Amino acid sequence: CMGNNMPHLLLKHTENLIEKDFSPLLSKIHELLAESLPTKVNSCRSLVAPYEQYFLGSGDTDNAFVHLEIRIKPGRSSE
């Protein structure tokens, strides 16, 4: 049945990134998930969590990261 799964995406990143508009990327991922899973685009949920405090490697403030976690959760039954 189409729409059984509810993908939840959590994108974490350091606050020092130059580009912070993740909407185009998340939109594309939603489309890919809808094509690959028994789900619909409207069932996909994404959160973006910027981090102001972080320590990477030797502590160089130019270091940055982006981490994407995708969880496929069972959707609600039609009942």
JSON list of N, CA and C in Angstrom, two decimals:
[
{"chain": "A", "resi": 1, "resn": "CYS", "atom": "N", "xyz": [0.85, -1.18, 0.00]},
{"chain": "A", "resi": 1, "resn": "CYS", "atom": "CA", "xyz": [0.00, 0.00, 0.00]},
{"chain": "A", "resi": 1, "resn": "CYS", "atom": "C", "xyz": [0.90, 1.24, 0.00]},
{"chain": "A", "resi": 2, "resn": "MET", "atom": "N", "xyz": [0.67, 2.13, -0.93]},
{"chain": "A", "resi": 2, "resn": "MET", "atom": "CA", "xyz": [1.48, 3.34, -1.05]},
{"chain": "A", "resi": 2, "resn": "MET", "atom": "C", "xyz": [1.24, 4.23, 0.17]},
{"chain": "A", "resi": 3, "resn": "GLY", "atom": "N", "xyz": [2.32, 4.68, 0.77]},
{"chain": "A", "resi": 3, "resn": "GLY", "atom": "CA", "xyz": [2.19, 5.61, 1.88]},
{"chain": "A", "resi": 3, "resn": "GLY", "atom": "C", "xyz": [2.33, 4.96, 3.24]},
{"chain": "A", "resi": 4, "resn": "ASN", "atom": "N", "xyz": [2.84, 3.71, 3.31]},
{"chain": "A", "resi": 4, "resn": "ASN", "atom": "CA", "xyz": [2.97, 3.02, 4.59]},
{"chain": "A", "resi": 4, "resn": "ASN", "atom": "C", "xyz": [4.09, 3.55, 5.45]},
{"chain": "A", "resi": 5, "resn": "ASN", "atom": "N", "xyz": [5.14, 4.11, 4.87]},
{"chain": "A", "resi": 5, "resn": "ASN", "atom": "CA", "xyz": [6.29, 4.56, 5.65]},
{"chain": "A", "resi": 5, "resn": "ASN", "atom": "C", "xyz": [6.28, 6.07, 5.83]},
{"chain": "A", "resi": 6, "resn": "MET", "atom": "N", "xyz": [6.87, 6.50, 6.94]},
{"chain": "A", "resi": 6, "resn": "MET", "atom": "CA", "xyz": [7.00, 7.92, 7.24]},
{"chain": "A", "resi": 6, "resn": "MET", "atom": "C", "xyz": [8.46, 8.24, 7.47]},
{"chain": "A", "resi": 7, "resn": "PRO", "atom": "N", "xyz": [9.22, 8.58, 6.40]},
{"chain": "A", "resi": 7, "resn": "PRO", "atom": "CA", "xyz": [10.63, 8.91, 6.58]},
{"chain": "A", "resi": 7, "resn": "PRO", "atom": "C", "xyz": [10.81, 10.19, 7.40]},
{"chain": "A", "resi": 8, "resn": "HIS", "atom": "N", "xyz": [11.70, 10.12, 8.37]},
{"chain": "A", "resi": 8, "resn": "HIS", "atom": "CA", "xyz": [12.05, 11.28, 9.19]},
{"chain": "A", "resi": 8, "resn": "HIS", "atom": "C", "xyz": [13.53, 11.55, 8.97]},
{"chain": "A", "resi": 9, "resn": "LEU", "atom": "N", "xyz": [13.86, 12.77, 8.58]},
{"chain": "A", "resi": 9, "resn": "LEU", "atom": "CA", "xyz": [15.25, 13.16, 8.32]},
{"chain": "A", "resi": 9, "resn": "LEU", "atom": "C", "xyz": [15.68, 14.19, 9.35]},
{"chain": "A", "resi": 10, "resn": "LEU", "atom": "N", "xyz": [16.87, 14.02, 9.88]},
{"chain": "A", "resi": 10, "resn": "LEU", "atom": "CA", "xyz": [17.46, 14.99, 10.79]},
{"chain": "A", "resi": 10, "resn": "LEU", "atom": "C", "xyz": [18.81, 15.39, 10.24]},
{"chain": "A", "resi": 11, "resn": "LEU", "atom": "N", "xyz": [18.93, 16.65, 9.86]},
{"chain": "A", "resi": 11, "resn": "LEU", "atom": "CA", "xyz": [20.17, 17.18, 9.32]},
{"chain": "A", "resi": 11, "resn": "LEU", "atom": "C", "xyz": [20.79, 18.09, 10.37]},
{"chain": "A", "resi": 12, "resn": "LYS", "atom": "N", "xyz": [21.96, 17.68, 10.86]},
{"chain": "A", "resi": 12, "resn": "LYS", "atom": "CA", "xyz": [22.70, 18.47, 11.86]},
{"chain": "A", "resi": 12, "resn": "LYS", "atom": "C", "xyz": [23.88, 19.12, 11.17]},
{"chain": "A", "resi": 13, "resn": "HIS", "atom": "N", "xyz": [24.19, 20.35, 11.56]},
{"chain": "A", "resi": 13, "resn": "HIS", "atom": "CA", "xyz": [25.35, 21.02, 10.96]},
{"chain": "A", "resi": 13, "resn": "HIS", "atom": "C", "xyz": [25.92, 22.06, 11.91]},
{"chain": "A", "resi": 14, "resn": "THR", "atom": "N", "xyz": [27.19, 22.37, 11.70]},
{"chain": "A", "resi": 14, "resn": "THR", "atom": "CA", "xyz": [27.82, 23.42, 12.48]},
{"chain": "A", "resi": 14, "resn": "THR", "atom": "C", "xyz": [27.34, 24.77, 11.96]},
{"chain": "A", "resi": 15, "resn": "GLU", "atom": "N", "xyz": [27.25, 25.72, 12.84]},
{"chain": "A", "resi": 15, "resn": "GLU", "atom": "CA", "xyz": [26.71, 27.05, 12.52]},
{"chain": "A", "resi": 15, "resn": "GLU", "atom": "C", "xyz": [27.62, 27.83, 11.56]},
{"chain": "A", "resi": 16, "resn": "ASN", "atom": "N", "xyz": [28.86, 27.41, 11.38]},
{"chain": "A", "resi": 16, "resn": "ASN", "atom": "CA", "xyz": [29.81, 28.19, 10.57]},
{"chain": "A", "resi": 16, "resn": "ASN", "atom": "C", "xyz": [29.72, 27.91, 9.07]},
{"chain": "A", "resi": 17, "resn": "LEU", "atom": "N", "xyz": [28.74, 27.15, 8.62]},
{"chain": "A", "resi": 17, "resn": "LEU", "atom": "CA", "xyz": [28.60, 26.90, 7.19]},
{"chain": "A", "resi": 17, "resn": "LEU", "atom": "C", "xyz": [28.20, 28.18, 6.45]},
{"chain": "A", "resi": 18, "resn": "ILE", "atom": "N", "xyz": [28.71, 28.35, 5.26]},
{"chain": "A", "resi": 18, "resn": "ILE", "atom": "CA", "xyz": [28.34, 29.52, 4.45]},
{"chain": "A", "resi": 18, "resn": "ILE", "atom": "C", "xyz": [26.92, 29.34, 3.91]},
{"chain": "A", "resi": 19, "resn": "GLU", "atom": "N", "xyz": [26.66, 28.18, 3.32]},
{"chain": "A", "resi": 19, "resn": "GLU", "atom": "CA", "xyz": [25.33, 27.88, 2.76]},
{"chain": "A", "resi": 19, "resn": "GLU", "atom": "C", "xyz": [24.51, 27.15, 3.82]},
{"chain": "A", "resi": 20, "resn": "LYS", "atom": "N", "xyz": [23.36, 27.74, 4.17]},
{"chain": "A", "resi": 20, "resn": "LYS", "atom": "CA", "xyz": [22.53, 27.15, 5.22]},
{"chain": "A", "resi": 20, "resn": "LYS", "atom": "C", "xyz": [21.11, 26.86, 4.76]},
{"chain": "A", "resi": 21, "resn": "ASP", "atom": "N", "xyz": [20.83, 27.05, 3.48]},
{"chain": "A", "resi": 21, "resn": "ASP", "atom": "CA", "xyz": [19.51, 26.73, 2.96]},
{"chain": "A", "resi": 21, "resn": "ASP", "atom": "C", "xyz": [19.52, 25.30, 2.44]},
{"chain": "A", "resi": 22, "resn": "PHE", "atom": "N", "xyz": [19.00, 24.39, 3.25]},
{"chain": "A", "resi": 22, "resn": "PHE", "atom": "CA", "xyz": [18.99, 22.99, 2.89]},
{"chain": "A", "resi": 22, "resn": "PHE", "atom": "C", "xyz": [17.68, 22.56, 2.21]},
{"chain": "A", "resi": 23, "resn": "SER", "atom": "N", "xyz": [16.77, 23.49, 1.98]},
{"chain": "A", "resi": 23, "resn": "SER", "atom": "CA", "xyz": [15.48, 23.16, 1.39]},
{"chain": "A", "resi": 23, "resn": "SER", "atom": "C", "xyz": [15.59, 22.44, 0.05]},
{"chain": "A", "resi": 24, "resn": "PRO", "atom": "N", "xyz": [16.42, 22.91, -0.90]},
{"chain": "A", "resi": 24, "resn": "PRO", "atom": "CA", "xyz": [16.53, 22.18, -2.18]},
{"chain": "A", "resi": 24, "resn": "PRO", "atom": "C", "xyz": [17.03, 20.75, -2.00]},
{"chain": "A", "resi": 25, "resn": "LEU", "atom": "N", "xyz": [18.02, 20.55, -1.14]},
{"chain": "A", "resi": 25, "resn": "LEU", "atom": "CA", "xyz": [18.55, 19.21, -0.89]},
{"chain": "A", "resi": 25, "resn": "LEU", "atom": "C", "xyz": [17.48, 18.32, -0.26]},
{"chain": "A", "resi": 26, "resn": "LEU", "atom": "N", "xyz": [16.80, 18.82, 0.77]},
{"chain": "A", "resi": 26, "resn": "LEU", "atom": "CA", "xyz": [15.79, 18.02, 1.45]},
{"chain": "A", "resi": 26, "resn": "LEU", "atom": "C", "xyz": [14.62, 17.71, 0.53]},
{"chain": "A", "resi": 27, "resn": "SER", "atom": "N", "xyz": [14.24, 18.65, -0.30]},
{"chain": "A", "resi": 27, "resn": "SER", "atom": "CA", "xyz": [13.16, 18.41, -1.28]},
{"chain": "A", "resi": 27, "resn": "SER", "atom": "C", "xyz": [13.53, 17.27, -2.22]},
{"chain": "A", "resi": 28, "resn": "LYS", "atom": "N", "xyz": [14.76, 17.28, -2.71]},
{"chain": "A", "resi": 28, "resn": "LYS", "atom": "CA", "xyz": [15.23, 16.23, -3.62]},
{"chain": "A", "resi": 28, "resn": "LYS", "atom": "C", "xyz": [15.25, 14.88, -2.90]},
{"chain": "A", "resi": 29, "resn": "ILE", "atom": "N", "xyz": [15.71, 14.85, -1.66]},
{"chain": "A", "resi": 29, "resn": "ILE", "atom": "CA", "xyz": [15.74, 13.60, -0.89]},
{"chain": "A", "resi": 29, "resn": "ILE", "atom": "C", "xyz": [14.32, 13.09, -0.67]},
{"chain": "A", "resi": 30, "resn": "HIS", "atom": "N", "xyz": [13.37, 13.98, -0.37]},
{"chain": "A", "resi": 30, "resn": "HIS", "atom": "CA", "xyz": [11.97, 13.58, -0.21]},
{"chain": "A", "resi": 30, "resn": "HIS", "atom": "C", "xyz": [11.47, 12.91, -1.49]},
{"chain": "A", "resi": 31, "resn": "GLU", "atom": "N", "xyz": [11.79, 13.51, -2.65]},
{"chain": "A", "resi": 31, "resn": "GLU", "atom": "CA", "xyz": [11.37, 12.95, -3.93]},
{"chain": "A", "resi": 31, "resn": "GLU", "atom": "C", "xyz": [11.98, 11.56, -4.14]},
{"chain": "A", "resi": 32, "resn": "LEU", "atom": "N", "xyz": [13.29, 11.42, -3.84]},
{"chain": "A", "resi": 32, "resn": "LEU", "atom": "CA", "xyz": [13.97, 10.14, -4.01]},
{"chain": "A", "resi": 32, "resn": "LEU", "atom": "C", "xyz": [13.38, 9.07, -3.09]},
{"chain": "A", "resi": 33, "resn": "LEU", "atom": "N", "xyz": [13.05, 9.44, -1.87]},
{"chain": "A", "resi": 33, "resn": "LEU", "atom": "CA", "xyz": [12.45, 8.48, -0.95]},
{"chain": "A", "resi": 33, "resn": "LEU", "atom": "C", "xyz": [11.07, 8.05, -1.43]},
{"chain": "A", "resi": 34, "resn": "ALA", "atom": "N", "xyz": [10.30, 9.00, -1.96]},
{"chain": "A", "resi": 34, "resn": "ALA", "atom": "CA", "xyz": [8.97, 8.67, -2.48]},
{"chain": "A", "resi": 34, "resn": "ALA", "atom": "C", "xyz": [9.06, 7.74, -3.68]},
{"chain": "A", "resi": 35, "resn": "GLU", "atom": "N", "xyz": [10.12, 7.86, -4.48]},
{"chain": "A", "resi": 35, "resn": "GLU", "atom": "CA", "xyz": [10.31, 6.98, -5.63]},
{"chain": "A", "resi": 35, "resn": "GLU", "atom": "C", "xyz": [10.80, 5.59, -5.20]},
{"chain": "A", "resi": 36, "resn": "SER", "atom": "N", "xyz": [11.53, 5.51, -4.09]},
{"chain": "A", "resi": 36, "resn": "SER", "atom": "CA", "xyz": [12.20, 4.28, -3.68]},
{"chain": "A", "resi": 36, "resn": "SER", "atom": "C", "xyz": [11.44, 3.46, -2.64]},
{"chain": "A", "resi": 37, "resn": "LEU", "atom": "N", "xyz": [10.61, 4.09, -1.86]},
{"chain": "A", "resi": 37, "resn": "LEU", "atom": "CA", "xyz": [9.92, 3.43, -0.76]},
{"chain": "A", "resi": 37, "resn": "LEU", "atom": "C", "xyz": [8.41, 3.42, -1.01]},
{"chain": "A", "resi": 38, "resn": "PRO", "atom": "N", "xyz": [7.72, 2.59, -0.27]},
{"chain": "A", "resi": 38, "resn": "PRO", "atom": "CA", "xyz": [6.26, 2.71, -0.30]},
{"chain": "A", "resi": 38, "resn": "PRO", "atom": "C", "xyz": [5.84, 3.89, 0.59]},
{"chain": "A", "resi": 39, "resn": "THR", "atom": "N", "xyz": [6.02, 5.10, 0.06]},
{"chain": "A", "resi": 39, "resn": "THR", "atom": "CA", "xyz": [5.65, 6.31, 0.79]},
{"chain": "A", "resi": 39, "resn": "THR", "atom": "C", "xyz": [5.32, 7.41, -0.20]},
{"chain": "A", "resi": 40, "resn": "LYS", "atom": "N", "xyz": [4.81, 8.50, 0.29]},
{"chain": "A", "resi": 40, "resn": "LYS", "atom": "CA", "xyz": [4.51, 9.69, -0.52]},
{"chain": "A", "resi": 40, "resn": "LYS", "atom": "C", "xyz": [5.36, 10.84, -0.01]},
{"chain": "A", "resi": 41, "resn": "VAL", "atom": "N", "xyz": [5.61, 11.82, -0.87]},
{"chain": "A", "resi": 41, "resn": "VAL", "atom": "CA", "xyz": [6.39, 12.99, -0.48]},
{"chain": "A", "resi": 41, "resn": "VAL", "atom": "C", "xyz": [5.79, 13.65, 0.76]},
{"chain": "A", "resi": 42, "resn": "ASN", "atom": "N", "xyz": [4.47, 13.73, 0.83]},
{"chain": "A", "resi": 42, "resn": "ASN", "atom": "CA", "xyz": [3.82, 14.39, 1.97]},
{"chain": "A", "resi": 42, "resn": "ASN", "atom": "C", "xyz": [4.01, 13.67, 3.29]},
{"chain": "A", "resi": 43, "resn": "SER", "atom": "N", "xyz": [4.50, 12.41, 3.25]},
{"chain": "A", "resi": 43, "resn": "SER", "atom": "CA", "xyz": [4.76, 11.66, 4.48]},
{"chain": "A", "resi": 43, "resn": "SER", "atom": "C", "xyz": [6.16, 11.91, 5.02]},
{"chain": "A", "resi": 44, "resn": "CYS", "atom": "N", "xyz": [7.01, 12.55, 4.24]},
{"chain": "A", "resi": 44, "resn": "CYS", "atom": "CA", "xyz": [8.40, 12.81, 4.66]},
{"chain": "A", "resi": 44, "resn": "CYS", "atom": "C", "xyz": [8.46, 14.02, 5.60]},
{"chain": "A", "resi": 45, "resn": "ARG", "atom": "N", "xyz": [9.29, 13.90, 6.63]},
{"chain": "A", "resi": 45, "resn": "ARG", "atom": "CA", "xyz": [9.48, 14.99, 7.59]},
{"chain": "A", "resi": 45, "resn": "ARG", "atom": "C", "xyz": [10.97, 15.26, 7.74]},
{"chain": "A", "resi": 46, "resn": "SER", "atom": "N", "xyz": [11.35, 16.51, 7.72]},
{"chain": "A", "resi": 46, "resn": "SER", "atom": "CA", "xyz": [12.76, 16.88, 7.88]},
{"chain": "A", "resi": 46, "resn": "SER", "atom": "C", "xyz": [12.92, 17.97, 8.93]},
{"chain": "A", "resi": 47, "resn": "LEU", "atom": "N", "xyz": [13.98, 17.83, 9.71]},
{"chain": "A", "resi": 47, "resn": "LEU", "atom": "CA", "xyz": [14.37, 18.84, 10.69]},
{"chain": "A", "resi": 47, "resn": "LEU", "atom": "C", "xyz": [15.82, 19.22, 10.43]},
{"chain": "A", "resi": 48, "resn": "VAL", "atom": "N", "xyz": [16.12, 20.50, 10.59]},
{"chain": "A", "resi": 48, "resn": "VAL", "atom": "CA", "xyz": [17.49, 20.98, 10.45]},
{"chain": "A", "resi": 48, "resn": "VAL", "atom": "C", "xyz": [17.90, 21.55, 11.80]},
{"chain": "A", "resi": 49, "resn": "ALA", "atom": "N", "xyz": [19.03, 21.05, 12.32]},
{"chain": "A", "resi": 49, "resn": "ALA", "atom": "CA", "xyz": [19.49, 21.45, 13.65]},
{"chain": "A", "resi": 49, "resn": "ALA", "atom": "C", "xyz": [20.90, 22.03, 13.56]},
{"chain": "A", "resi": 50, "resn": "PRO", "atom": "N", "xyz": [21.02, 23.38, 13.59]},
{"chain": "A", "resi": 50, "resn": "PRO", "atom": "CA", "xyz": [22.36, 23.99, 13.60]},
{"chain": "A", "resi": 50, "resn": "PRO", "atom": "C", "xyz": [22.95, 23.94, 15.01]},
{"chain": "A", "resi": 51, "resn": "TYR", "atom": "N", "xyz": [24.25, 23.73, 15.07]},
{"chain": "A", "resi": 51, "resn": "TYR", "atom": "CA", "xyz": [24.96, 23.69, 16.35]},
{"chain": "A", "resi": 51, "resn": "TYR", "atom": "C", "xyz": [25.90, 24.87, 16.47]},
{"chain": "A", "resi": 52, "resn": "GLU", "atom": "N", "xyz": [25.71, 25.68, 17.53]},
{"chain": "A", "resi": 52, "resn": "GLU", "atom": "CA", "xyz": [26.59, 26.82, 17.79]},
{"chain": "A", "resi": 52, "resn": "GLU", "atom": "C", "xyz": [27.84, 26.38, 18.52]},
{"chain": "A", "resi": 53, "resn": "GLN", "atom": "N", "xyz": [27.74, 25.37, 19.35]},
{"chain": "A", "resi": 53, "resn": "GLN", "atom": "CA", "xyz": [28.89, 24.87, 20.11]},
{"chain": "A", "resi": 53, "resn": "GLN", "atom": "C", "xyz": [29.28, 23.50, 19.58]},
{"chain": "A", "resi": 54, "resn": "TYR", "atom": "N", "xyz": [30.52, 23.37, 19.18]},
{"chain": "A", "resi": 54, "resn": "TYR", "atom": "CA", "xyz": [31.04, 22.12, 18.66]},
{"chain": "A", "resi": 54, "resn": "TYR", "atom": "C", "xyz": [32.56, 22.17, 18.72]},
{"chain": "A", "resi": 55, "resn": "PHE", "atom": "N", "xyz": [33.18, 21.03, 18.67]},
{"chain": "A", "resi": 55, "resn": "PHE", "atom": "CA", "xyz": [34.64, 20.94, 18.67]},
{"chain": "A", "resi": 55, "resn": "PHE", "atom": "C", "xyz": [35.01, 19.83, 17.71]},
{"chain": "A", "resi": 56, "resn": "LEU", "atom": "N", "xyz": [35.74, 20.17, 16.67]},
{"chain": "A", "resi": 56, "resn": "LEU", "atom": "CA", "xyz": [36.11, 19.20, 15.64]},
{"chain": "A", "resi": 56, "resn": "LEU", "atom": "C", "xyz": [37.63, 19.12, 15.53]},
{"chain": "A", "resi": 57, "resn": "GLY", "atom": "N", "xyz": [38.14, 17.91, 15.46]},
{"chain": "A", "resi": 57, "resn": "GLY", "atom": "CA", "xyz": [39.58, 17.72, 15.25]},
{"chain": "A", "resi": 57, "resn": "GLY", "atom": "C", "xyz": [40.41, 18.43, 16.30]},
{"chain": "A", "resi": 58, "resn": "SER", "atom": "N", "xyz": [41.30, 19.31, 15.83]},
{"chain": "A", "resi": 58, "resn": "SER", "atom": "CA", "xyz": [42.19, 20.04, 16.73]},
{"chain": "A", "resi": 58, "resn": "SER", "atom": "C", "xyz": [41.56, 21.32, 17.27]},
{"chain": "A", "resi": 59, "resn": "GLY", "atom": "N", "xyz": [40.30, 21.57, 16.91]},
{"chain": "A", "resi": 59, "resn": "GLY", "atom": "CA", "xyz": [39.61, 22.77, 17.39]},
{"chain": "A", "resi": 59, "resn": "GLY", "atom": "C", "xyz": [39.64, 23.93, 16.42]},
{"chain": "A", "resi": 60, "resn": "ASP", "atom": "N", "xyz": [40.17, 23.72, 15.22]},
{"chain": "A", "resi": 60, "resn": "ASP", "atom": "CA", "xyz": [40.22, 24.77, 14.20]},
{"chain": "A", "resi": 60, "resn": "ASP", "atom": "C", "xyz": [38.79, 25.24, 13.90]},
{"chain": "A", "resi": 61, "resn": "THR", "atom": "N", "xyz": [38.54, 26.53, 14.05]},
{"chain": "A", "resi": 61, "resn": "THR", "atom": "CA", "xyz": [37.19, 27.07, 13.87]},
{"chain": "A", "resi": 61, "resn": "THR", "atom": "C", "xyz": [36.73, 27.07, 12.42]},
{"chain": "A", "resi": 62, "resn": "ASP", "atom": "N", "xyz": [37.63, 26.76, 11.49]},
{"chain": "A", "resi": 62, "resn": "ASP", "atom": "CA", "xyz": [37.22, 26.63, 10.08]},
{"chain": "A", "resi": 62, "resn": "ASP", "atom": "C", "xyz": [36.64, 25.25, 9.79]},
{"chain": "A", "resi": 63, "resn": "ASN", "atom": "N", "xyz": [36.83, 24.29, 10.69]},
{"chain": "A", "resi": 63, "resn": "ASN", "atom": "CA", "xyz": [36.26, 22.96, 10.51]},
{"chain": "A", "resi": 63, "resn": "ASN", "atom": "C", "xyz": [34.75, 23.03, 10.59]},
{"chain": "A", "resi": 64, "resn": "ALA", "atom": "N", "xyz": [34.09, 22.19, 9.81]},
{"chain": "A", "resi": 64, "resn": "ALA", "atom": "CA", "xyz": [32.63, 22.16, 9.80]},
{"chain": "A", "resi": 64, "resn": "ALA", "atom": "C", "xyz": [32.17, 20.75, 9.51]},
{"chain": "A", "resi": 65, "resn": "PHE", "atom": "N", "xyz": [30.90, 20.47, 9.79]},
{"chain": "A", "resi": 65, "resn": "PHE", "atom": "CA", "xyz": [30.34, 19.19, 9.40]},
{"chain": "A", "resi": 65, "resn": "PHE", "atom": "C", "xyz": [28.86, 19.32, 9.09]},
{"chain": "A", "resi": 66, "resn": "VAL", "atom": "N", "xyz": [28.39, 18.37, 8.29]},
{"chain": "A", "resi": 66, "resn": "VAL", "atom": "CA", "xyz": [26.97, 18.18, 8.03]},
{"chain": "A", "resi": 66, "resn": "VAL", "atom": "C", "xyz": [26.72, 16.69, 8.22]},
{"chain": "A", "resi": 67, "resn": "HIS", "atom": "N", "xyz": [25.71, 16.36, 9.01]},
{"chain": "A", "resi": 67, "resn": "HIS", "atom": "CA", "xyz": [25.38, 14.96, 9.28]},
{"chain": "A", "resi": 67, "resn": "HIS", "atom": "C", "xyz": [23.89, 14.78, 8.99]},
{"chain": "A", "resi": 68, "resn": "LEU", "atom": "N", "xyz": [23.57, 13.80, 8.15]},
{"chain": "A", "resi": 68, "resn": "LEU", "atom": "CA", "xyz": [22.18, 13.52, 7.81]},
{"chain": "A", "resi": 68, "resn": "LEU", "atom": "C", "xyz": [21.81, 12.13, 8.31]},
{"chain": "A", "resi": 69, "resn": "GLU", "atom": "N", "xyz": [20.76, 12.08, 9.11]},
{"chain": "A", "resi": 69, "resn": "GLU", "atom": "CA", "xyz": [20.25, 10.80, 9.62]},
{"chain": "A", "resi": 69, "resn": "GLU", "atom": "C", "xyz": [18.85, 10.61, 9.02]},
{"chain": "A", "resi": 70, "resn": "ILE", "atom": "N", "xyz": [18.61, 9.45, 8.45]},
{"chain": "A", "resi": 70, "resn": "ILE", "atom": "CA", "xyz": [17.29, 9.13, 7.88]},
{"chain": "A", "resi": 70, "resn": "ILE", "atom": "C", "xyz": [16.74, 7.92, 8.60]},
{"chain": "A", "resi": 71, "resn": "ARG", "atom": "N", "xyz": [15.55, 8.06, 9.14]},
{"chain": "A", "resi": 71, "resn": "ARG", "atom": "CA", "xyz": [14.87, 6.94, 9.79]},
{"chain": "A", "resi": 71, "resn": "ARG", "atom": "C", "xyz": [13.55, 6.70, 9.06]},
{"chain": "A", "resi": 72, "resn": "ILE", "atom": "N", "xyz": [13.32, 5.44, 8.77]},
{"chain": "A", "resi": 72, "resn": "ILE", "atom": "CA", "xyz": [12.08, 5.06, 8.11]},
{"chain": "A", "resi": 72, "resn": "ILE", "atom": "C", "xyz": [11.16, 4.47, 9.18]},
{"chain": "A", "resi": 73, "resn": "LYS", "atom": "N", "xyz": [10.14, 5.22, 9.51]},
{"chain": "A", "resi": 73, "resn": "LYS", "atom": "CA", "xyz": [9.22, 4.79, 10.57]},
{"chain": "A", "resi": 73, "resn": "LYS", "atom": "C", "xyz": [7.94, 4.25, 9.95]},
{"chain": "A", "resi": 74, "resn": "PRO", "atom": "N", "xyz": [7.34, 3.27, 10.60]},
{"chain": "A", "resi": 74, "resn": "PRO", "atom": "CA", "xyz": [6.07, 2.77, 10.07]},
{"chain": "A", "resi": 74, "resn": "PRO", "atom": "C", "xyz": [5.00, 3.85, 10.13]},
{"chain": "A", "resi": 75, "resn": "GLY", "atom": "N", "xyz": [4.18, 3.91, 9.11]},
{"chain": "A", "resi": 75, "resn": "GLY", "atom": "CA", "xyz": [3.13, 4.92, 9.06]},
{"chain": "A", "resi": 75, "resn": "GLY", "atom": "C", "xyz": [1.90, 4.49, 9.81]},
{"chain": "A", "resi": 76, "resn": "ARG", "atom": "N", "xyz": [0.92, 5.35, 9.83]},
{"chain": "A", "resi": 76, "resn": "ARG", "atom": "CA", "xyz": [-0.34, 5.04, 10.49]},
{"chain": "A", "resi": 76, "resn": "ARG", "atom": "C", "xyz": [-1.14, 4.08, 9.63]},
{"chain": "A", "resi": 77, "resn": "SER", "atom": "N", "xyz": [-1.87, 3.21, 10.27]},
{"chain": "A", "resi": 77, "resn": "SER", "atom": "CA", "xyz": [-2.71, 2.29, 9.52]},
{"chain": "A", "resi": 77, "resn": "SER", "atom": "C", "xyz": [-3.93, 3.04, 8.99]},
{"chain": "A", "resi": 78, "resn": "SER", "atom": "N", "xyz": [-4.58, 2.49, 8.00]},
{"chain": "A", "resi": 78, "resn": "SER", "atom": "CA", "xyz": [-5.75, 3.16, 7.42]},
{"chain": "A", "resi": 78, "resn": "SER", "atom": "C", "xyz": [-6.93, 3.12, 8.39]},
{"chain": "A", "resi": 79, "resn": "GLU", "atom": "N", "xyz": [-6.86, 2.24, 9.41]},
{"chain": "A", "resi": 79, "resn": "GLU", "atom": "CA", "xyz": [-7.91, 2.16, 10.43]},
{"chain": "A", "resi": 79, "resn": "GLU", "atom": "C", "xyz": [-7.85, 3.37, 11.31]}
]
